[in-house]
CSV table of C-alpha atoms in Angstrom, one decimal:
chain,number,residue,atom,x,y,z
G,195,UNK,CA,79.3,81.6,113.6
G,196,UNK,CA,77.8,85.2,113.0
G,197,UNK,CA,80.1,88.0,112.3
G,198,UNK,CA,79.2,91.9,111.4
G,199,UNK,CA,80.8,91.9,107.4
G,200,UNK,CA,81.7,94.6,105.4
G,201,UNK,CA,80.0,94.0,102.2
G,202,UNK,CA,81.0,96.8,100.8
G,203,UNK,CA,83.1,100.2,100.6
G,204,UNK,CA,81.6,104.1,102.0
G,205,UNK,CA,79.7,104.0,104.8
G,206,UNK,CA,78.1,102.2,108.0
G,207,UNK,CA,75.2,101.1,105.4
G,208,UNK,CA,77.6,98.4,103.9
G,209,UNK,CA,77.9,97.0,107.8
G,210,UNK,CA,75.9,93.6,107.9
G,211,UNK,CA,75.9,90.4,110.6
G,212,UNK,CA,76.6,87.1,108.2
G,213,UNK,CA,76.9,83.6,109.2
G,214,UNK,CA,80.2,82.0,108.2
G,215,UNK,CA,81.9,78.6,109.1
G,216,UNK,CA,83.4,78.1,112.5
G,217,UNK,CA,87.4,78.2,112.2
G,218,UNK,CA,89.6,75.7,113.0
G,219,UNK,CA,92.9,76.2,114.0
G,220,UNK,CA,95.8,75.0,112.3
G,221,UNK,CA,99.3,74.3,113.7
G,222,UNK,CA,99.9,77.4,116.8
G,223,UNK,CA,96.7,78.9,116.1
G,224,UNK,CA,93.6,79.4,118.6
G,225,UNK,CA,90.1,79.9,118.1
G,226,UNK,CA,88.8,82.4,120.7
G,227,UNK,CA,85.4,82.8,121.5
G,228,UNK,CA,85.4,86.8,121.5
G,229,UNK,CA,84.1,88.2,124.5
G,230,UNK,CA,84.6,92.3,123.2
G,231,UNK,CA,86.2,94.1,120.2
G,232,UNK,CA,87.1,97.7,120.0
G,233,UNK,CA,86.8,99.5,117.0
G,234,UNK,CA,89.4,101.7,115.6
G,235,UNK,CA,89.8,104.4,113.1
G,236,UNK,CA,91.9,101.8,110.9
G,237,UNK,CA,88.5,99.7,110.8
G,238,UNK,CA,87.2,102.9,109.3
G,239,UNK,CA,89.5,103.7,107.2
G,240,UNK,CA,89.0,100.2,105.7
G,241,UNK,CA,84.8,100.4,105.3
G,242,UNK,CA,85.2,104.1,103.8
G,243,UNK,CA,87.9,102.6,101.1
G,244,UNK,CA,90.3,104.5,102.0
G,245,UNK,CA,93.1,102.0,102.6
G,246,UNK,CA,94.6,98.9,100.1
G,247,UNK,CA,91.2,97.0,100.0
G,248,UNK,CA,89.2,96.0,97.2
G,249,UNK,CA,86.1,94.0,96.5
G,250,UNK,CA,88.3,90.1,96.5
G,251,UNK,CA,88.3,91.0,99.8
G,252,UNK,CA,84.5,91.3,100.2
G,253,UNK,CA,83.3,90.3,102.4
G,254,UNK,CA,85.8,91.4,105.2
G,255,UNK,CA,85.5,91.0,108.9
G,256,UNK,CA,87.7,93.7,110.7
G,257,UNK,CA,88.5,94.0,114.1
G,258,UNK,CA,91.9,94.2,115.6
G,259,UNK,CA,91.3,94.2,119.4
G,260,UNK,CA,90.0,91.0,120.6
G,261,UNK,CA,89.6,89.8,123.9
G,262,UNK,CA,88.0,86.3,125.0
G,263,UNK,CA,88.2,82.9,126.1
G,264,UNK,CA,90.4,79.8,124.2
G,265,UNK,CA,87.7,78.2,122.7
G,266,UNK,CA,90.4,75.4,120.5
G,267,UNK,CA,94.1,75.4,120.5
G,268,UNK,CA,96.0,73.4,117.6
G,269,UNK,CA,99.0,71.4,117.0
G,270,UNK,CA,101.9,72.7,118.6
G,271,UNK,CA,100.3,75.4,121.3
G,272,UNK,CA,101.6,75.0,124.9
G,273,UNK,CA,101.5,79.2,125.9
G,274,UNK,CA,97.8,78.3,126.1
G,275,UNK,CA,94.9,76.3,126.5
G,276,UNK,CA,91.1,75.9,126.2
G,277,UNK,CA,89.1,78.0,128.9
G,278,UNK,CA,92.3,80.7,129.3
G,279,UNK,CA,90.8,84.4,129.3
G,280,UNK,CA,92.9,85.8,127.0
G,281,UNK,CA,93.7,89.6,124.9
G,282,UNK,CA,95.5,89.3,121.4
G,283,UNK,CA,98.3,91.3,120.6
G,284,UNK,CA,97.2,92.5,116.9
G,285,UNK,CA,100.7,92.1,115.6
G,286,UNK,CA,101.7,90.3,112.8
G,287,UNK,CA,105.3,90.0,111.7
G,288,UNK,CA,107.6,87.8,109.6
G,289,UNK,CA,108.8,86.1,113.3
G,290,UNK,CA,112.2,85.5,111.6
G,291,UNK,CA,113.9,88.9,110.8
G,292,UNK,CA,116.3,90.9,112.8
G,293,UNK,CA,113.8,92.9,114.1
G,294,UNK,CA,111.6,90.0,114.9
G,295,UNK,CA,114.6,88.6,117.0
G,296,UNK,CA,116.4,91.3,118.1
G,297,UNK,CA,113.4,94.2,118.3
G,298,UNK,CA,111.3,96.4,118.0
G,299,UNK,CA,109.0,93.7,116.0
G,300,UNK,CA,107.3,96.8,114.6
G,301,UNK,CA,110.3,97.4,112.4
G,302,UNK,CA,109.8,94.4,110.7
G,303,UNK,CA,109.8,95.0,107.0
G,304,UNK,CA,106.2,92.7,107.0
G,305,UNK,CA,104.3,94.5,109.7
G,306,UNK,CA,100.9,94.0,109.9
G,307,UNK,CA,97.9,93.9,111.7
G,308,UNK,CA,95.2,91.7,112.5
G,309,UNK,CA,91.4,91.6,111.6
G,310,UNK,CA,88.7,89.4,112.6
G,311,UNK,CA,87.7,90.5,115.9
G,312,UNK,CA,84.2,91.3,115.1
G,313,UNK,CA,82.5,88.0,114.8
G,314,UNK,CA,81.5,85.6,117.8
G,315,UNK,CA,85.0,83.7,117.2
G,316,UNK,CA,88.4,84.6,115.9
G,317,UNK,CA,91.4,82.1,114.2
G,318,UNK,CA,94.4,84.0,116.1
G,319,UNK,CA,98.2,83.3,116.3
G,320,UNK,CA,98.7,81.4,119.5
G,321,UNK,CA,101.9,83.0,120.4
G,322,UNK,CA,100.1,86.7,120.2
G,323,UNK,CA,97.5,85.6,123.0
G,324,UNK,CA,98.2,87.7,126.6
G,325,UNK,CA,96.7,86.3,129.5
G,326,UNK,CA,94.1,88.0,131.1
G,327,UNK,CA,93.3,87.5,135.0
G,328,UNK,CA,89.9,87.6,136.4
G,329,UNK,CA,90.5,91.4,137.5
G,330,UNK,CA,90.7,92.6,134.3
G,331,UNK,CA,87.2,92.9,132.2
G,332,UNK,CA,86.8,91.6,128.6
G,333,UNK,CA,85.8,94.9,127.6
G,334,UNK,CA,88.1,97.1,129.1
G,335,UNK,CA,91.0,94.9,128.0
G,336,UNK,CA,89.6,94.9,124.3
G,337,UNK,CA,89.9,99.0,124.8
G,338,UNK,CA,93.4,98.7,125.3
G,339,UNK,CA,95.9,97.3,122.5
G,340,UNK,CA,96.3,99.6,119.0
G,341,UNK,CA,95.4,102.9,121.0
G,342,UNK,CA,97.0,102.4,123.8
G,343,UNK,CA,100.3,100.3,122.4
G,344,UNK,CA,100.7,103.1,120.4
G,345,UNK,CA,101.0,105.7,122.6
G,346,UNK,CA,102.9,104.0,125.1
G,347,UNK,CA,105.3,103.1,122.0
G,348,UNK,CA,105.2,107.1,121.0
G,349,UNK,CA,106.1,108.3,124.8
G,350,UNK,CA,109.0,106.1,124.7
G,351,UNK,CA,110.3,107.3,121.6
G,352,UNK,CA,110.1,111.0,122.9
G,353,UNK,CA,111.4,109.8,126.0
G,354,UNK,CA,108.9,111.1,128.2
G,355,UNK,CA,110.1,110.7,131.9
G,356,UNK,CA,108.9,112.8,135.5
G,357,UNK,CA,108.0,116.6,135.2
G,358,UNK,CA,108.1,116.4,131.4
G,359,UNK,CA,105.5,118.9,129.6
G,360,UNK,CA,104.0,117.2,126.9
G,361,UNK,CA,101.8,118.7,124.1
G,362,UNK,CA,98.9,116.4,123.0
G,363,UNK,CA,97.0,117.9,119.8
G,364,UNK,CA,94.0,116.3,119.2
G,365,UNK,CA,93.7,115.1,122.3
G,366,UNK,CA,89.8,113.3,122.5
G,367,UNK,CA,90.6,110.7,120.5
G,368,UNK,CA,91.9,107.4,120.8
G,369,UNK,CA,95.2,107.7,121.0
G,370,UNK,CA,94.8,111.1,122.6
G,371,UNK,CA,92.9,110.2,125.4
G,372,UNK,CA,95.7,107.1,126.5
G,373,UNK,CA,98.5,109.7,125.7
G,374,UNK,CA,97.1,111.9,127.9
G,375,UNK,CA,96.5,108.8,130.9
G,376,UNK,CA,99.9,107.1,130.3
G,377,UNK,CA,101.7,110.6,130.5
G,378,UNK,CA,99.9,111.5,134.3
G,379,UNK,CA,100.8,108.0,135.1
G,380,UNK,CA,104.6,108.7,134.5
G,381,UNK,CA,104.5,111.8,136.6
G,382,UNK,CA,104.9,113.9,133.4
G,383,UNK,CA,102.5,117.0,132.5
G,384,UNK,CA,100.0,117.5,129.3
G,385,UNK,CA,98.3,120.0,127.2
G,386,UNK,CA,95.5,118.7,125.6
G,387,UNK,CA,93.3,120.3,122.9
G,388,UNK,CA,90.1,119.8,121.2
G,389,UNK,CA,87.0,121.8,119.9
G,390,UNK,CA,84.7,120.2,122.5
G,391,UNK,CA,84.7,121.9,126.1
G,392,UNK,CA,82.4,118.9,127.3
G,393,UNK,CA,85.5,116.5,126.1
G,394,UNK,CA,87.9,118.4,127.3
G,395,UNK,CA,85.9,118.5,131.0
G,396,UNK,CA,85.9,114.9,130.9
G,397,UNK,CA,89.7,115.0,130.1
G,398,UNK,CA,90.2,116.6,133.2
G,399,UNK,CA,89.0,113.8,134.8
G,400,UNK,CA,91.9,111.9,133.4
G,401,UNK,CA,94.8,113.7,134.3
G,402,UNK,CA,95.0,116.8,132.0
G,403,UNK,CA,97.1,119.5,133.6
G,404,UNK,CA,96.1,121.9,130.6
G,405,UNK,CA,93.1,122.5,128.5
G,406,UNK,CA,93.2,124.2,125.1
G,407,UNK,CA,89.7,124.3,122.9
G,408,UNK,CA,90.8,125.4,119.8
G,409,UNK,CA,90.9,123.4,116.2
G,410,UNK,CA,92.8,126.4,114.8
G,411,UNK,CA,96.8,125.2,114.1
G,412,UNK,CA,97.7,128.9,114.8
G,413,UNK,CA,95.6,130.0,118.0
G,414,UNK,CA,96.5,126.6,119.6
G,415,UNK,CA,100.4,127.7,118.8
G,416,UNK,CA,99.8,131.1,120.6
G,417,UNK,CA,98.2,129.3,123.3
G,418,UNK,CA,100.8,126.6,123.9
G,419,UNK,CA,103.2,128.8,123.8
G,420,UNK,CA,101.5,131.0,126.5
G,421,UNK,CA,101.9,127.9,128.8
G,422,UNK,CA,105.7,126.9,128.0
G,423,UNK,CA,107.8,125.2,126.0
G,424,UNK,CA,107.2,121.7,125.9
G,425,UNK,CA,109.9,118.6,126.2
G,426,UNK,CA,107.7,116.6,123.3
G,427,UNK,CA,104.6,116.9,121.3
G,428,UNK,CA,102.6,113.6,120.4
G,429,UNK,CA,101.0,114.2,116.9
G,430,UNK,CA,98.3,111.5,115.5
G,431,UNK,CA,96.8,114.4,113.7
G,432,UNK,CA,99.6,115.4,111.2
G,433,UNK,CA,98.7,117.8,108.3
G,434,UNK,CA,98.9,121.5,109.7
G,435,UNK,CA,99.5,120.2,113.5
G,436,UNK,CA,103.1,118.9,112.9
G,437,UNK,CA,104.5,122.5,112.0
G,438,UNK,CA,103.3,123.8,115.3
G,439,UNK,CA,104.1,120.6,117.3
G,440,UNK,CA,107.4,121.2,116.1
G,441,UNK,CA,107.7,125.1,116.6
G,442,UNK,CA,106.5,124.7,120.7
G,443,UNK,CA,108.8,122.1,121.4
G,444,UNK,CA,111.9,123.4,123.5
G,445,UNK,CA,115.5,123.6,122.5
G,446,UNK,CA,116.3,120.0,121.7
G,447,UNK,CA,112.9,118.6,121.9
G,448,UNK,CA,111.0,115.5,119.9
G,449,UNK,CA,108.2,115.5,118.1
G,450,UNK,CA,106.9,111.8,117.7
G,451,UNK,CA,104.3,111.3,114.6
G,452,UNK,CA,102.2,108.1,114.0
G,453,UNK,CA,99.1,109.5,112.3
G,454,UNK,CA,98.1,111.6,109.2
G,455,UNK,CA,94.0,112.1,110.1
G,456,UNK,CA,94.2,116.1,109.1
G,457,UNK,CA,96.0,115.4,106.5
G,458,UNK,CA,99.0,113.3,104.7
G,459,UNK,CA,101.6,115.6,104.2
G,460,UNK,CA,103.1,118.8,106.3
G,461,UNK,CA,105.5,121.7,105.8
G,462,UNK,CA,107.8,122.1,108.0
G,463,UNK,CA,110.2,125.0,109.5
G,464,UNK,CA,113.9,123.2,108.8
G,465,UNK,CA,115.5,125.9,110.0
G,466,UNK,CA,113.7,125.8,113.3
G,467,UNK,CA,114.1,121.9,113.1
G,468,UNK,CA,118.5,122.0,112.7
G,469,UNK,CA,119.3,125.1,114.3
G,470,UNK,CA,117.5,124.3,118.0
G,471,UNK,CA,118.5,120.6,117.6
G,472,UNK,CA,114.9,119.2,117.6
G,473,UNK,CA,113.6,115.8,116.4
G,474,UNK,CA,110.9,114.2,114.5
G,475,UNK,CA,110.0,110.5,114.7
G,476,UNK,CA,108.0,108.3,113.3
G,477,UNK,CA,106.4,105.5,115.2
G,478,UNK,CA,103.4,102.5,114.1
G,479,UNK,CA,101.7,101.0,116.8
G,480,UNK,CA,103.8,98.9,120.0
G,481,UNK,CA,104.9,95.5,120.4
G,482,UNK,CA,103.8,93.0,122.5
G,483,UNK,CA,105.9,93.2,125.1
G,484,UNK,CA,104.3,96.8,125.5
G,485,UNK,CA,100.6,95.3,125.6
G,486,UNK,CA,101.9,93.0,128.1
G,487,UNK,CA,103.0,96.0,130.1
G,488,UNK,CA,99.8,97.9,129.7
G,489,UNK,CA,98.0,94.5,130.7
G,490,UNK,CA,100.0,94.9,133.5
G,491,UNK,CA,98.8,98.0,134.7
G,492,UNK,CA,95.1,97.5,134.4
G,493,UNK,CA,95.8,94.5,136.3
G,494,UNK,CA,97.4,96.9,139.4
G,495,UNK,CA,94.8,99.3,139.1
G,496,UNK,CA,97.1,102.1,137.6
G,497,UNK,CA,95.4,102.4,134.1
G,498,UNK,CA,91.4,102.1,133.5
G,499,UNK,CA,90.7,102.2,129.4
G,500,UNK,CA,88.6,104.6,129.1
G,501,UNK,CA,85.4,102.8,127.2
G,502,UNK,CA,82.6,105.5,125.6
G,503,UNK,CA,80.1,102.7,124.9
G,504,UNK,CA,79.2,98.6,124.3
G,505,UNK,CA,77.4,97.8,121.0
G,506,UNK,CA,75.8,93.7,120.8
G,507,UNK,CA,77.1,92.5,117.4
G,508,UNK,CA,73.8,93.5,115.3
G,509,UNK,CA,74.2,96.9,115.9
G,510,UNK,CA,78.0,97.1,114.8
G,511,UNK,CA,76.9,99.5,111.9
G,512,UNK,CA,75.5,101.8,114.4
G,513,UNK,CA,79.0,102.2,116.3
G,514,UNK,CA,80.8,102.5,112.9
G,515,UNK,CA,78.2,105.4,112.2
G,516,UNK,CA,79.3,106.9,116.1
G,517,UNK,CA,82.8,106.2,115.2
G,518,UNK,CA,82.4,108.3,112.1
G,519,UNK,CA,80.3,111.0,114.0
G,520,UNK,CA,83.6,112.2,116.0
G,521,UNK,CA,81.2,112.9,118.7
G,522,UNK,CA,82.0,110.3,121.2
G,523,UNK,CA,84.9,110.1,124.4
G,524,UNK,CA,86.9,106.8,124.7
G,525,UNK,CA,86.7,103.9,122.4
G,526,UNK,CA,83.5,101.9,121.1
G,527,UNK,CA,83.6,98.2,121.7
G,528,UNK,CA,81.2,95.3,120.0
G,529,UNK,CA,80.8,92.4,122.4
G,530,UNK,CA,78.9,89.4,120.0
């Protein structure tokens, strides 16, 4: 099989299609032939160097969000079988903890996430595979696990509900722009920000109630603030933003946190924090129940992942260089 390798650390450049073996799956695995993968910023992070890899991992095939067709099921599988359309969950957990039994599975002390997905087939975890019906594309359901689990994850922990006003920095992105869906979906109401007008147009188109293009911590406070105070702030941005997400929130409000991509570390105002009862919470990803639910949605018609643009599998280094660029709108999928 052909798969688009890292071969090495810092940039699209080290982004190359090798041949490797065909898998075969062991006892409750499944070999999917992959239909579409999304990118992420994780895979990113991991060709820049910036994360826990090194070169006895080289070379490494990423990709988290897989979506495809059983190709081979092994011992023990009975969830699935060949021919199934199918989305993986990219969770990965001990399966025998507290948390594991008992949820959320993303507290599990051995969280992880998959990679694979960018290669023509991928050795999954049986028991992660969702099925997919036939009204639900391969690409659009590839858009839709680590960006969308995780703010679905994040809205629950702030406990976002009907006529909420909800504060999305950063709001373009990933993450962002399914924060921004998912919260129009539950009757709820957004600010969104970015330093693009033509992104936040297209926001508009996807349920926005307010528009803020700024980049500036401090003149998107004054502006948020012009609007109201908001019932939660969902912050994949950290650094400088988490101050201010916390500052705009009402009188009891939550801040939920799940990212640090302007920066790892923030300062922020305790007394402002204790004295108007606020919270701060920190959240990774969703589980798989919550990719089920999402799954669910796109099925109904009441969610459409919002997909920027399809690469073929050659020209993976080309949507790692996009990726990088910052320039795009919705998420970048390779289909081999």
């Amino acid at each position: 099989m052909r798969a688009a390798a890292f071969t090495g650390f810092g940039g699209p450049e080290h982004v190359s299609v090798e041949s490797f073996d065909d898998p075969d799956p062991g006892r409750g695995e499944a070999v999917i032939d992959v239909a579409a993968c999304a990118l992420n910023h994780h895979d990113l992070w991991i060709l820049n160097g910036d994360l826990w890899y090194g070169e006895d991992d080289l070379p490494f095939v990423a990709g988290m969000d897989v979506a495809g067709t059983v190709a081979a099921v092994g011992d023990g599988v009975s969830d699935v079988e060949v021919g199934d359309r199918v989305l993986l969950s990219p969770n990965e957990t001990c399966g025998s903890c507290r948390y594991c039994r008992d949820g959320p599975e993303t507290h599990c002390s051995q969280f992880s996430l998959y990679h694979g997905g960018l290669a023509e087939k991928a050795l999954v975890e049986a028991n992660r595979l969702i099925q997919l019906t036939d009204d639900v594309d391969a690409i659009q359901a590839a858009a839709i696990p680590v960006a969308y689990m995780t703010a679905l994850r994040m809205l629950k922990h702030a406990d976002v509900g009907l006529g909420d006003l909800v504060f999305v920095p950063g709001a373009t992105g990933g993450v962002g722009v399914a924060s921004i869906q998912l919260i129009d979906s539950l009757g709820a109401r957004s600010i969104g920000t970015s330093t693009s007008a033509q992104k936040l147009d297209r926001l508009e188109e996807h349920g926005v109630d307010y528009t803020i293009e700024s980049g500036d911590p401090e003149d998107i406070r004054a502006a948020v603030r012009e609007i109201g105070r908001v019932d939660a702030t969902i912050n994949h941005l950290g650094g400088p933003f988490s101050d201010i997400g916390l500052n705009v929130l009402r009188r009891g409000g939550r801040m939920v946190i799940c990212g640090q991509t302007a920066g790892p570390t923030s300062e922020l105002t305790l007394g402002d924090l204790f004295l108007n009862h606020k919270q701060v919470i920190g959240s990774t990803m969703g589980t798989q129940a919550d990719l089920e639910r999402l799954v669910d949605l796109v099925e109904a018609g009441d969610l459409a992942p919002v997909v920027n643009e399809t690469y073929a599998l050659e020209n993976a280094d080309q949507a790692f260089a996009d990726m990088d660029d910052r320039s795009l709108f919705g998420k970048l999928v390779v289909t081999p």
